């Protein structure tokens, strides 16, 4: 075990469900048993192996000298679709206890039977590695879906043909975990034909039967079209009766519909017909001798299109159950039949021919390859399997969460002391904020605003934000939507004129609210007082290099400076008059004041409303915003609301 780095024997659980999968698993089991220095083998038997009607085929496992660790009765009788589902459920209930006791390193699962799906599901959910035998093949009925489902659950894959290998790769399985080994049963098939076979033929078909002068028939129900498959079986038996050759008929498997097929056999008296031998099971060693020397094999078993090709025996494949399987030239397909005539004609064409031996499914060396593959498994590798998806084009679809997280606005706050620019996301989060002292001149302010916006827009790329626009201003919300106006200049509330001969505003007009109540206006008045030595009162000081701001005016008013108090009162009155104009114009239900000056204005605004407003609007609520940066968020909302709105 040096190659895979494991420091203990690999504990392998082989689970077998029926006579067919045991024929594929037995060669592997013999190989594992022959190398006890590398492996520990646990055998679990379930499914139709344990049913008397299907031959109690677990006995052949015992005859091969394998110790059966666990027998699980998992088949719910009924032989219909519901019974198959219930059987899977029963297996899923019973398997966890077995796997908990065994604690295998890896479980080997074969093929496409519903029992195998239960095994793979249990192992996968219990974090047990799965080696799937014969994945990637194509056939008809529900078996295809089950086989591919097991492939998705399995961690390692042993396939039999090059096409199957390519199918697994196309299914996004890891190429490094796929082994093209061939079918394990071929290891026995290719060395079996020269053994004594006449005694076997005599035992099962009678002493008077010669080689190439009998037929082997094996037909199973098609679970996706039970009614049609039973009809095909009835026509097959009619054709065989008419063809009048000694025929060995094996009972069908346990799939839904098998009970009806057995009824058809008994209705036609097959079990007592002199030309027929009806049996539940033939040991695999003897079965391969029988098909190797038969004049023809007929039915829809995978054995007909797989193993029998190794001997060149003619095969008639009936119906859709094996549609898509790779076959040799020895196979003649009868896809559909309304009468026995088409099947009878196929018998006449095929019976007694000898075709070249086919090695599509193996060269006789599968087991050594599989054992080597098992030894290479590194249990230290992560259990979680990975899928190798092919390259695809970049995804051009959009994700709404991504849009909501990254669409952003640049918000600008023109304060009296500071200029502030922020990147604000759709969720109202300030991603990044920039603050600079407000220059003295108009030109310098514009230049600084432009510089800060460019810097913020560049940084937005680094923080994965898409800037939708730049927002400056206040807003009116009507019916939960911002009012924008015909040229997107609605709600320039700061430029409502409240006095015809008031101070000059930066907009060029006079008497605007902003000329009285903005931070810049208060800073201007504070500077005038300071220049006239009328600002400072006891308890105040301004350093020589310090810029006089609105905050100093507010501080002076709090300390009893009457001139400062008068300026703030006038500013509050101007703002109040502007709010009254708004109340009379749009009649809002709520007025929200925001910014660092809001707390100083709120009472003055309420007083003006009580004195000046009409009685119909006096009851409006006036509150102060508790947002940390209301000016920035409000400015951003102007952009975000408009650019992301949808009109239906």
Coordinates of C-alpha atoms in Angstrom, one line a residue:
X1 CA 0.0 0.0 0.0
X2 CA 3.0 2.3 -0.3
X3 CA 1.7 3.9 -3.5
X4 CA -1.5 5.3 -2.1
X5 CA 0.0 6.2 1.3
X6 CA -2.6 4.2 3.3
X7 CA -1.1 2.6 6.4
X8 CA -3.7 -0.1 6.7
X9 CA -5.4 -2.7 4.5
X10 CA -8.1 -1.3 2.3
X11 CA -11.5 -2.5 3.7
X12 CA -13.7 -3.3 0.7
X13 CA -17.4 -3.9 0.9
X14 CA -18.9 -5.7 -2.1
X15 CA -22.7 -5.7 -2.1
X16 CA -24.4 -8.0 -4.6
X17 CA -28.2 -7.9 -5.3
X18 CA -28.9 -10.5 -8.0
X19 CA -27.4 -13.3 -10.1
X20 CA -26.5 -10.9 -12.9
X21 CA -24.4 -8.5 -10.9
X22 CA -22.7 -11.3 -9.0
X23 CA -21.4 -12.6 -12.4
X24 CA -19.5 -9.3 -12.7
X25 CA -18.6 -8.9 -9.1
X26 CA -17.4 -12.4 -8.4
X27 CA -14.1 -12.1 -10.4
X28 CA -13.3 -9.0 -8.5
X29 CA -14.1 -10.6 -5.2
X30 CA -11.8 -13.5 -6.0
X31 CA -9.1 -11.1 -6.9
X32 CA -9.5 -9.2 -3.6
X33 CA -9.6 -12.4 -1.6
X34 CA -6.4 -13.6 -3.2
X35 CA -4.5 -10.6 -1.9
X36 CA -5.1 -10.5 1.9
X37 CA -2.0 -8.4 2.4
X38 CA -3.7 -5.5 0.7
X39 CA -7.4 -6.0 1.2
X40 CA -10.1 -7.0 3.7
X41 CA -13.3 -8.2 2.0
X42 CA -16.8 -7.9 3.4
X43 CA -19.7 -9.3 1.4
X44 CA -23.3 -8.0 1.8
X45 CA -26.1 -9.9 0.0
X46 CA -29.5 -8.4 -0.6
X47 CA -32.3 -8.2 -3.2
X48 CA -33.5 -11.2 -5.2
X49 CA -30.5 -13.3 -4.1
X50 CA -32.6 -14.2 -1.0
X51 CA -35.9 -15.0 -2.7
X52 CA -36.8 -18.6 -3.3
X53 CA -38.8 -17.8 -6.5
X54 CA -35.6 -16.4 -8.0
X55 CA -33.5 -19.4 -7.1
X56 CA -32.0 -18.4 -3.7
X57 CA -28.9 -17.4 -5.6
X58 CA -27.0 -16.4 -2.4
X59 CA -26.1 -20.1 -2.3
X60 CA -23.7 -19.8 -5.3
X61 CA -21.9 -17.1 -3.3
X62 CA -21.4 -19.6 -0.5
X63 CA -20.4 -22.3 -2.9
X64 CA -17.7 -19.9 -4.2
X65 CA -16.4 -20.0 -0.6
X66 CA -17.1 -16.4 0.3
X67 CA -18.2 -15.5 3.8
X68 CA -21.4 -13.5 3.7
X69 CA -21.2 -10.9 6.4
X70 CA -24.8 -9.7 6.2
X71 CA -28.0 -10.9 4.5
X72 CA -30.6 -8.2 4.0
X73 CA -34.1 -9.0 2.9
X74 CA -35.0 -5.9 1.0
X75 CA -37.4 -7.0 -1.7
X76 CA -41.1 -6.1 -1.2
X77 CA -43.1 -8.6 -3.2
X78 CA -45.6 -7.4 -5.7
X79 CA -43.4 -7.1 -8.8
X80 CA -44.9 -3.7 -9.7
X81 CA -43.7 -0.1 -9.7
X82 CA -44.7 0.5 -6.1
X83 CA -43.0 -2.6 -4.9
X84 CA -39.7 -1.4 -6.6
X85 CA -40.0 1.9 -4.8
X86 CA -40.8 0.2 -1.5
X87 CA -37.8 -2.1 -1.9
X88 CA -35.5 0.8 -2.4
X89 CA -37.0 2.4 0.8
X90 CA -36.6 -0.8 2.8
X91 CA -33.0 -1.1 1.7
X92 CA -32.3 2.5 2.7
X93 CA -33.7 1.7 6.2
X94 CA -31.6 -1.4 6.7
X95 CA -28.3 -0.4 5.1
X96 CA -27.1 2.3 7.6
X97 CA -26.8 -0.2 10.5
X98 CA -24.8 -2.6 8.3
X99 CA -22.5 0.1 7.1
X100 CA -22.0 1.5 10.6
X101 CA -20.9 -1.9 11.7
X102 CA -18.6 -2.6 8.8
X103 CA -17.1 0.8 8.4
X104 CA -15.7 0.0 4.9
X105 CA -13.1 2.3 3.2
X106 CA -14.8 1.7 -0.1
X107 CA -18.0 0.1 -1.4
X108 CA -18.1 -1.6 -4.8
X109 CA -21.5 -1.2 -6.5
X110 CA -22.4 -2.6 -9.9
X111 CA -24.6 -1.5 -12.7
X112 CA -28.0 0.0 -12.9
X113 CA -30.5 -1.9 -10.7
X114 CA -32.7 -0.2 -8.2
X115 CA -31.1 -2.1 -5.4
X116 CA -27.7 -0.7 -6.4
X117 CA -29.2 2.9 -6.3
X118 CA -30.1 2.2 -2.6
X119 CA -26.6 1.0 -1.9
X120 CA -24.9 4.0 -3.6
X121 CA -27.3 6.5 -1.8
X122 CA -26.6 5.0 1.6
X123 CA -22.8 4.9 1.1
X124 CA -22.7 8.5 -0.3
X125 CA -24.7 9.9 2.6
X126 CA -22.6 8.0 5.1
X127 CA -19.4 9.4 3.6
X128 CA -18.2 6.0 2.2
X129 CA -16.2 6.1 -1.0
X130 CA -18.0 4.3 -3.9
X131 CA -16.5 2.4 -6.8
X132 CA -19.1 2.0 -9.6
X133 CA -18.7 -0.8 -12.1
X134 CA -20.1 -0.4 -15.6
X135 CA -20.9 3.3 -15.5
X136 CA -21.2 5.3 -18.6
X137 CA -23.1 2.8 -20.7
X138 CA -26.4 3.5 -22.5
X139 CA -29.4 1.3 -22.6
X140 CA -33.2 1.6 -22.5
X141 CA -35.8 1.8 -19.7
X142 CA -35.3 3.3 -16.2
X143 CA -32.0 1.6 -15.9
X144 CA -30.3 4.4 -17.8
X145 CA -31.4 7.0 -15.3
X146 CA -30.5 4.8 -12.3
X147 CA -27.0 4.0 -13.8
X148 CA -26.3 7.7 -14.3
X149 CA -27.6 8.6 -10.9
X150 CA -25.2 6.1 -9.3
X151 CA -22.4 7.7 -11.5
X152 CA -23.1 11.0 -9.9
X153 CA -22.9 9.5 -6.4
X154 CA -19.8 7.4 -7.1
X155 CA -16.2 8.6 -6.4
X156 CA -14.5 6.1 -8.7
X157 CA -15.5 4.5 -12.0
X158 CA -14.6 1.3 -13.7
X159 CA -16.0 1.2 -17.3
X160 CA -15.9 -1.4 -19.9
X161 CA -15.7 0.4 -23.3
X162 CA -14.1 3.5 -24.7
X163 CA -17.5 4.9 -25.4
X164 CA -18.5 4.5 -21.8
X165 CA -15.4 6.2 -20.7
X166 CA -16.2 9.2 -23.0
X167 CA -19.7 9.3 -21.7
X168 CA -18.4 9.6 -18.1
X169 CA -16.1 12.4 -19.1
X170 CA -19.0 14.1 -20.8
X171 CA -20.9 13.7 -17.6
X172 CA -18.2 15.9 -15.9
X173 CA -16.6 13.0 -14.0
X174 CA -12.9 13.4 -13.1
X175 CA -10.8 11.6 -15.8
X176 CA -8.2 10.7 -13.1
X177 CA -10.9 8.6 -11.3
X178 CA -12.1 6.7 -14.3
X179 CA -10.5 3.3 -15.2
X180 CA -11.1 1.7 -18.6
X181 CA -10.7 -1.9 -17.5
X182 CA -13.2 -4.0 -19.6
X183 CA -15.9 -6.1 -18.1
X184 CA -14.8 -8.4 -15.2
X185 CA -16.9 -11.2 -16.4
X186 CA -14.9 -11.4 -19.6
X187 CA -11.9 -12.6 -17.6
X188 CA -13.8 -15.8 -17.1
X189 CA -15.6 -15.9 -20.4
X190 CA -12.5 -15.8 -22.6
X191 CA -11.0 -18.8 -20.8
X192 CA -14.2 -20.9 -20.5
X193 CA -15.2 -22.1 -23.9
X194 CA -12.8 -25.0 -24.1
X195 CA -14.1 -26.6 -20.8
X196 CA -16.3 -29.7 -20.7
X197 CA -19.7 -28.4 -21.9
X198 CA -21.6 -31.4 -23.1
X199 CA -22.5 -32.6 -19.6
X200 CA -23.8 -29.1 -18.8
X201 CA -25.9 -29.0 -22.0
X202 CA -27.3 -32.5 -21.2
X203 CA -28.1 -31.5 -17.6
X204 CA -30.1 -28.5 -18.5
X205 CA -31.6 -29.4 -21.9
X206 CA -31.6 -33.2 -22.2
X207 CA -29.1 -35.8 -23.4
X208 CA -30.4 -35.7 -26.9
X209 CA -29.5 -32.1 -27.5
X210 CA -26.5 -31.2 -29.6
X211 CA -24.4 -28.1 -29.7
X212 CA -25.7 -25.2 -31.9
X213 CA -29.1 -26.9 -31.9
X214 CA -30.9 -25.2 -29.0
X215 CA -31.9 -21.7 -27.9
X216 CA -31.4 -19.8 -24.7
X217 CA -34.2 -17.3 -23.9
X218 CA -33.9 -14.6 -21.2
X219 CA -36.4 -11.7 -21.2
X220 CA -37.1 -9.1 -18.5
X221 CA -39.9 -6.6 -18.2
X222 CA -39.4 -3.1 -19.4
X223 CA -40.4 -1.0 -16.4
X224 CA -41.2 2.1 -18.4
X225 CA -43.6 0.2 -20.7
X226 CA -44.7 -2.9 -18.8
X227 CA -47.8 -3.6 -20.9
X228 CA -45.9 -3.6 -24.2
X229 CA -43.0 -5.7 -22.8
X230 CA -45.4 -8.3 -21.7
X231 CA -47.0 -8.4 -25.1
X232 CA -43.5 -8.8 -26.7
X233 CA -42.8 -11.7 -24.3
X234 CA -46.0 -13.4 -25.3
X235 CA -45.1 -13.0 -29.0
X236 CA -41.6 -14.3 -28.3
X237 CA -43.0 -17.5 -26.7
X238 CA -45.4 -18.0 -29.6
X239 CA -42.5 -17.6 -32.0
X240 CA -40.4 -20.1 -30.1
X241 CA -43.2 -22.6 -29.9
X242 CA -43.6 -22.3 -33.7
X243 CA -39.8 -22.5 -34.3
X244 CA -39.9 -25.9 -32.6
X245 CA -36.3 -26.1 -31.1
X246 CA -35.3 -27.1 -27.7
X247 CA -35.2 -23.9 -25.6
X248 CA -33.9 -23.1 -22.1
X249 CA -36.1 -20.3 -20.7
X250 CA -34.9 -18.4 -17.6
X251 CA -37.4 -16.7 -15.4
X252 CA -37.3 -12.9 -15.5
X253 CA -35.8 -10.7 -12.9
X254 CA -37.7 -9.1 -10.0
X255 CA -38.6 -5.9 -11.8
X256 CA -42.1 -4.5 -12.0
X257 CA -44.0 -6.7 -14.5
X258 CA -42.2 -9.9 -13.9
X259 CA -45.2 -11.5 -12.2
X260 CA -47.3 -10.9 -15.3
X261 CA -44.5 -12.4 -17.5
X262 CA -44.5 -15.6 -15.3
X263 CA -48.3 -15.8 -15.7
X264 CA -47.8 -15.6 -19.5
X265 CA -45.3 -18.6 -19.3
X266 CA -47.7 -20.7 -17.3
X267 CA -50.7 -19.7 -19.4
X268 CA -48.9 -21.1 -22.5
X269 CA -47.8 -24.2 -20.6
X270 CA -44.0 -23.5 -21.0
X271 CA -43.0 -25.3 -17.8
X272 CA -44.6 -28.5 -19.1
X273 CA -43.9 -28.1 -22.9
X274 CA -41.6 -30.9 -24.2
X275 CA -39.4 -28.4 -26.1
X276 CA -38.9 -26.0 -23.1
X277 CA -36.9 -26.1 -19.9
X278 CA -38.0 -23.3 -17.6
X279 CA -35.6 -22.5 -14.8
X280 CA -35.2 -19.8 -12.1
X281 CA -31.4 -19.8 -12.1
X282 CA -28.3 -21.3 -13.8
X283 CA -24.9 -20.9 -12.1
X284 CA -22.8 -18.4 -14.2
X285 CA -20.0 -20.9 -15.0
X286 CA -22.6 -23.2 -16.5
X287 CA -24.7 -20.4 -18.1
X288 CA -21.7 -19.2 -20.1
X289 CA -21.1 -22.7 -21.4
X290 CA -24.8 -22.9 -22.5
X291 CA -24.8 -19.6 -24.4
X292 CA -21.3 -20.3 -25.9
X293 CA -22.6 -23.4 -27.6
X294 CA -26.2 -22.3 -28.3
X295 CA -27.7 -22.0 -31.8
X296 CA -29.1 -18.6 -30.7
X297 CA -29.9 -16.5 -27.7
X298 CA -33.1 -14.4 -27.7
X299 CA -34.5 -11.9 -25.3
X300 CA -33.6 -8.5 -23.9
X301 CA -30.9 -9.3 -21.3
X302 CA -27.7 -7.2 -21.3
X303 CA -25.9 -10.6 -21.3
X304 CA -27.1 -11.1 -24.9
X305 CA -25.5 -7.9 -26.2
X306 CA -22.5 -8.0 -23.9
X307 CA -21.1 -11.4 -22.8
X308 CA -22.5 -13.6 -25.6
X309 CA -20.5 -11.6 -28.2
X310 CA -17.3 -13.1 -26.7
X311 CA -18.4 -16.4 -28.3
X312 CA -19.8 -15.2 -31.6
X313 CA -23.2 -16.8 -30.7
X314 CA -26.1 -15.3 -32.7
X315 CA -28.4 -13.0 -30.6
X316 CA -31.8 -11.6 -31.2
X317 CA -32.3 -8.5 -29.1
X318 CA -36.0 -7.7 -28.5
X319 CA -37.5 -4.4 -27.7
X320 CA -36.0 -1.2 -26.3
X321 CA -34.4 -2.5 -23.1
X322 CA -30.9 -2.5 -24.5
X323 CA -31.3 0.5 -26.9
X324 CA -28.0 2.3 -27.1
X325 CA -25.7 -0.6 -26.0
X326 CA -22.6 -1.2 -28.1
X327 CA -23.0 -4.6 -29.8
X328 CA -21.1 -6.8 -32.1
X329 CA -22.2 -8.0 -35.5
X330 CA -23.8 -11.1 -33.9
X331 CA -26.8 -9.1 -32.6
X332 CA -30.0 -8.7 -34.7
X333 CA -32.4 -6.2 -33.3
X334 CA -36.2 -6.6 -33.3
X335 CA -37.3 -3.2 -31.9
X336 CA -41.0 -3.8 -32.1
X337 CA -43.4 -6.5 -33.3
X338 CA -47.2 -6.7 -33.7
X339 CA -47.2 -10.5 -34.4
X340 CA -44.9 -13.4 -33.9
X341 CA -43.9 -13.4 -37.6
X342 CA -41.2 -10.8 -37.3
X343 CA -39.6 -12.6 -34.3
X344 CA -40.0 -16.0 -36.1
X345 CA -38.3 -14.5 -39.2
X346 CA -35.4 -13.3 -37.0
X347 CA -35.0 -16.8 -35.6
X348 CA -34.8 -18.2 -39.0
X349 CA -32.1 -15.7 -40.0
X350 CA -30.0 -16.1 -36.9
X351 CA -30.3 -19.7 -35.7
X352 CA -27.2 -21.8 -36.1
X353 CA -24.9 -19.1 -37.4
X354 CA -21.4 -18.5 -36.1
X355 CA -20.1 -14.9 -35.9
X356 CA -16.5 -13.6 -35.2
X357 CA -15.8 -13.3 -31.5
X358 CA -16.2 -9.8 -30.2
X359 CA -14.0 -8.1 -27.5
X360 CA -15.9 -4.8 -27.3
X361 CA -16.5 -5.3 -23.6
X362 CA -13.2 -6.7 -22.5
X363 CA -9.9 -8.5 -23.2
X364 CA -9.8 -10.8 -20.2
X365 CA -7.6 -8.6 -18.0
X366 CA -10.1 -6.4 -16.2
X367 CA -9.6 -7.7 -12.7
X368 CA -5.8 -7.1 -12.5
X369 CA -6.4 -3.5 -13.6
X370 CA -9.2 -3.0 -11.1
X371 CA -7.1 -4.4 -8.2
X372 CA -4.2 -2.0 -9.2
X373 CA -6.8 0.8 -9.3
X374 CA -8.0 0.0 -5.8
X375 CA -4.5 0.0 -4.5
X376 CA -3.9 3.4 -5.9
X377 CA -6.8 5.0 -4.0
X378 CA -5.5 7.5 -1.4
X379 CA -7.8 7.6 1.6
X380 CA -6.2 10.9 2.7
X381 CA -7.7 12.7 -0.4
X382 CA -10.8 14.8 0.3
X383 CA -13.9 12.7 0.3
X384 CA -15.9 15.4 -1.5
X385 CA -15.9 14.6 -5.2
X386 CA -15.3 17.3 -7.8
X387 CA -16.9 17.6 -11.2
X388 CA -14.9 18.6 -14.2
X389 CA -17.3 21.0 -16.0
X390 CA -16.3 22.2 -19.5
X391 CA -15.4 25.8 -20.1
X392 CA -18.5 28.0 -20.6
X393 CA -19.0 31.5 -21.8
X394 CA -19.0 34.3 -19.2
X395 CA -22.3 34.6 -17.5
X396 CA -24.0 37.8 -18.8
X397 CA -27.1 37.5 -16.6
X398 CA -27.5 39.8 -13.6
X399 CA -28.0 39.0 -10.0
X400 CA -30.3 41.3 -8.1
X401 CA -28.3 41.0 -4.9
X402 CA -25.2 42.0 -6.7
X403 CA -26.9 45.0 -8.2
X404 CA -28.3 46.2 -4.9
X405 CA -24.9 45.9 -3.2
X406 CA -22.9 47.7 -5.8
X407 CA -25.0 50.4 -7.4
X408 CA -24.1 53.6 -5.7
X409 CA -24.2 57.4 -5.9
X410 CA -21.8 60.2 -5.1
X411 CA -23.4 62.5 -2.6
X412 CA -22.1 66.1 -2.0
X413 CA -22.7 68.2 1.1
X414 CA -21.8 71.9 0.7
X415 CA -21.3 72.8 4.4
X416 CA -20.4 76.1 5.8
X417 CA -17.1 74.8 7.2
X418 CA -16.5 71.6 5.3
X419 CA -17.1 70.1 1.9
X420 CA -18.1 66.4 2.1
X421 CA -18.3 63.8 -0.7
X422 CA -19.4 60.2 0.0
X423 CA -19.9 57.0 -1.9
X424 CA -23.3 55.8 -0.8
X425 CA -24.6 52.3 -1.7
X426 CA -28.2 51.3 -2.6
X427 CA -28.7 50.0 0.9
X428 CA -27.9 53.5 2.3
X429 CA -24.5 52.6 3.6
X430 CA -21.7 55.1 3.3
X431 CA -19.0 53.1 1.7
X432 CA -16.4 55.9 1.9
X433 CA -16.5 59.6 2.9
X434 CA -14.2 62.4 2.1
X435 CA -14.0 65.7 4.0
X436 CA -12.2 69.0 3.2
X437 CA -12.3 72.5 4.6
X438 CA -14.4 74.8 2.5
X439 CA -12.3 77.3 0.5
X440 CA -13.1 80.9 0.8
X441 CA -13.8 81.7 -2.9
X442 CA -16.5 80.3 -5.2
X443 CA -14.0 79.2 -7.8
X444 CA -11.9 77.3 -5.3
X445 CA -15.0 75.6 -3.9
X446 CA -16.0 74.4 -7.4
X447 CA -12.5 73.2 -8.1
X448 CA -12.3 71.3 -4.8
X449 CA -15.8 69.7 -5.3
X450 CA -14.7 68.5 -8.8
X451 CA -11.4 67.1 -7.4
X452 CA -13.1 65.3 -4.5
X453 CA -15.7 63.8 -6.9
X454 CA -13.0 62.5 -9.3
X455 CA -11.1 61.0 -6.4
X456 CA -14.2 59.3 -5.0
X457 CA -15.2 58.0 -8.5
X458 CA -11.8 56.4 -8.9
X459 CA -11.9 54.8 -5.5
X460 CA -15.4 53.4 -6.3
X461 CA -13.8 51.1 -8.8
X462 CA -11.6 49.6 -6.1
X463 CA -14.5 49.0 -3.8
X464 CA -16.7 47.4 -6.5
X465 CA -19.2 50.3 -6.6
X466 CA -20.9 51.5 -9.8
X467 CA -21.5 55.3 -9.6
X468 CA -24.9 56.1 -11.1
X469 CA -24.8 59.8 -10.6
X470 CA -23.9 62.8 -8.3
X471 CA -26.5 64.1 -5.9
X472 CA -26.8 67.6 -4.3
X473 CA -29.9 69.0 -2.7
X474 CA -33.0 68.5 -0.6
X475 CA -36.1 66.6 -1.5
X476 CA -39.9 66.2 -1.3
X477 CA -41.3 62.6 -1.0
X478 CA -44.8 62.1 -2.3
X479 CA -46.5 58.8 -2.0
X480 CA -43.2 57.1 -1.1
X481 CA -41.4 58.6 -4.2
X482 CA -39.1 61.6 -4.6
X483 CA -40.4 64.4 -6.7
X484 CA -37.9 65.2 -9.4
X485 CA -39.6 67.8 -11.6
X486 CA -39.5 68.3 -15.4
X487 CA -35.7 69.2 -15.4
X488 CA -34.8 67.3 -12.2
X489 CA -34.4 70.5 -10.2
X490 CA -37.5 70.0 -8.0
X491 CA -37.2 70.7 -4.2
X492 CA -34.5 73.4 -4.3
X493 CA -35.9 74.3 -1.0
X494 CA -32.9 76.4 0.1
X495 CA -33.7 78.9 -2.6
X496 CA -37.3 79.7 -1.6
X497 CA -37.3 83.5 -1.2
X498 CA -38.6 84.6 2.3
X499 CA -37.6 88.3 2.0
X500 CA -37.3 90.7 -1.0
X501 CA -34.5 92.7 0.5
X502 CA -32.7 90.0 2.4
X503 CA -29.0 89.1 2.2
X504 CA -27.5 88.1 -1.1
X505 CA -27.5 84.3 -1.8
X506 CA -24.8 82.4 -3.6
X507 CA -27.3 81.7 -6.4
X508 CA -27.4 85.4 -7.2
X509 CA -30.8 86.2 -5.8
X510 CA -31.6 87.8 -2.4
X511 CA -33.6 86.7 0.6
X512 CA -33.3 82.9 0.0
X513 CA -33.6 80.6 2.9
X514 CA -30.0 79.5 2.3
X515 CA -28.8 83.2 2.6
X516 CA -30.2 83.2 6.1
X517 CA -30.1 79.6 7.5
X518 CA -27.3 77.6 5.8
X519 CA -24.0 76.8 7.4
X520 CA -22.3 79.2 5.0
X521 CA -24.7 82.0 5.9
X522 CA -24.1 81.6 9.6
X523 CA -20.4 81.4 9.1
X524 CA -20.6 84.7 7.2
X525 CA -22.5 86.3 10.1
X526 CA -20.1 84.9 12.7
X527 CA -17.1 86.2 10.8
X528 CA -18.7 89.7 10.7
X529 CA -19.3 89.7 14.5
X530 CA -15.7 88.4 15.0
X531 CA -14.2 91.1 12.8
X532 CA -16.1 93.7 14.9
X533 CA -15.0 92.0 18.1
X534 CA -18.6 91.2 18.9
X535 CA -18.5 87.4 18.8
X536 CA -16.5 86.2 21.7
X537 CA -18.0 86.2 25.2
X538 CA -16.7 84.9 28.5
X539 CA -15.9 81.2 28.2
X540 CA -15.0 81.4 24.5
X541 CA -11.7 81.6 22.6
X542 CA -10.7 81.3 19.0
X543 CA -7.1 80.5 18.1
X544 CA -5.4 82.8 15.7
X545 CA -5.1 80.2 12.9
X546 CA -8.6 78.8 13.5
X547 CA -11.3 79.5 11.0
X548 CA -14.4 81.1 12.3
X549 CA -17.5 78.9 11.7
X550 CA -21.2 78.6 12.4
X551 CA -20.3 76.5 15.4
X552 CA -18.7 79.5 17.1
X553 CA -21.9 81.5 16.5
X554 CA -24.0 78.8 18.1
X555 CA -21.5 78.6 21.0
X556 CA -21.7 82.4 21.5
X557 CA -25.5 82.3 21.5
X558 CA -25.6 79.5 24.2
X559 CA -23.2 81.7 26.3
X560 CA -25.6 84.7 26.2
X561 CA -24.3 86.7 23.2
X562 CA -27.5 88.6 22.2
X563 CA -26.3 89.4 18.7
X564 CA -25.5 85.8 18.1
X565 CA -29.0 84.8 19.5
X566 CA -30.6 87.4 17.2
X567 CA -28.9 86.0 14.1
X568 CA -29.9 82.4 14.9
X569 CA -33.5 83.6 15.6
X570 CA -33.6 85.4 12.3
X571 CA -32.2 82.3 10.5
X572 CA -34.8 80.1 12.3
X573 CA -37.6 82.4 11.3
X574 CA -36.4 82.5 7.7
X575 CA -36.4 78.7 7.6
X576 CA -39.8 78.6 9.3
X577 CA -41.3 80.9 6.7
X578 CA -39.9 78.6 3.9
X579 CA -41.5 75.6 5.6
X580 CA -44.8 77.4 5.8
X581 CA -44.6 78.1 2.1
X582 CA -44.0 74.4 1.5
X583 CA -46.9 73.4 3.8
X584 CA -49.2 75.7 1.8
X585 CA -47.9 74.3 -1.5
X586 CA -47.8 70.5 -1.1
X587 CA -49.4 70.0 2.4
X588 CA -47.0 67.3 3.6
X589 CA -47.7 65.1 6.7
X590 CA -44.2 65.3 8.0
X591 CA -41.3 67.8 8.0
X592 CA -37.9 66.4 8.7
X593 CA -35.0 68.8 9.5
X594 CA -31.5 67.4 9.2
X595 CA -28.0 68.5 9.6
X596 CA -25.9 69.8 12.5
X597 CA -28.1 73.0 12.7
X598 CA -31.4 71.1 12.8
X599 CA -31.6 70.9 16.6
X600 CA -31.1 74.7 16.8
X601 CA -33.9 75.5 14.3
X602 CA -36.6 73.0 15.2
X603 CA -38.3 75.1 17.9
X604 CA -38.1 78.3 15.8
X605 CA -39.7 76.5 12.9
X606 CA -42.6 75.2 15.0
X607 CA -43.2 78.7 16.4
X608 CA -43.4 80.2 12.9
X609 CA -45.8 77.5 11.8
X610 CA -48.0 78.3 14.7
X611 CA -48.0 82.0 14.0
X612 CA -48.0 82.1 10.1
X613 CA -49.5 78.8 8.8
X614 CA -53.1 78.2 8.0
X615 CA -55.0 76.2 10.5
X616 CA -55.4 73.3 8.1
X617 CA -51.6 72.6 8.1
X618 CA -50.6 73.6 11.7
X619 CA -50.9 70.1 12.9
X620 CA -48.0 68.9 10.8
X621 CA -45.2 67.1 12.7
X622 CA -41.8 68.7 12.6
X623 CA -39.0 66.3 13.7
X624 CA -35.2 66.2 13.6
X625 CA -33.5 63.4 11.6
X626 CA -31.5 61.0 13.7
X627 CA -29.4 59.8 10.7
X628 CA -25.6 60.2 11.1
X629 CA -25.2 61.9 7.7
X630 CA -28.6 62.9 6.5
X631 CA -27.4 65.5 4.0
X632 CA -25.2 62.9 2.3
X633 CA -27.9 60.2 2.3
X634 CA -30.6 62.6 1.1
X635 CA -28.4 63.7 -1.8
X636 CA -27.6 60.1 -2.7
X637 CA -31.3 59.2 -2.7
X638 CA -32.0 61.7 -5.4
X639 CA -29.7 59.7 -7.7
X640 CA -30.5 56.2 -6.5
X641 CA -34.2 56.7 -6.6
X642 CA -34.3 58.0 -10.2
X643 CA -31.7 55.8 -11.8
X644 CA -33.0 52.5 -10.5
X645 CA -36.8 53.2 -10.8
X646 CA -38.8 51.1 -13.3
X647 CA -41.8 52.5 -15.1
X648 CA -44.5 49.9 -16.0

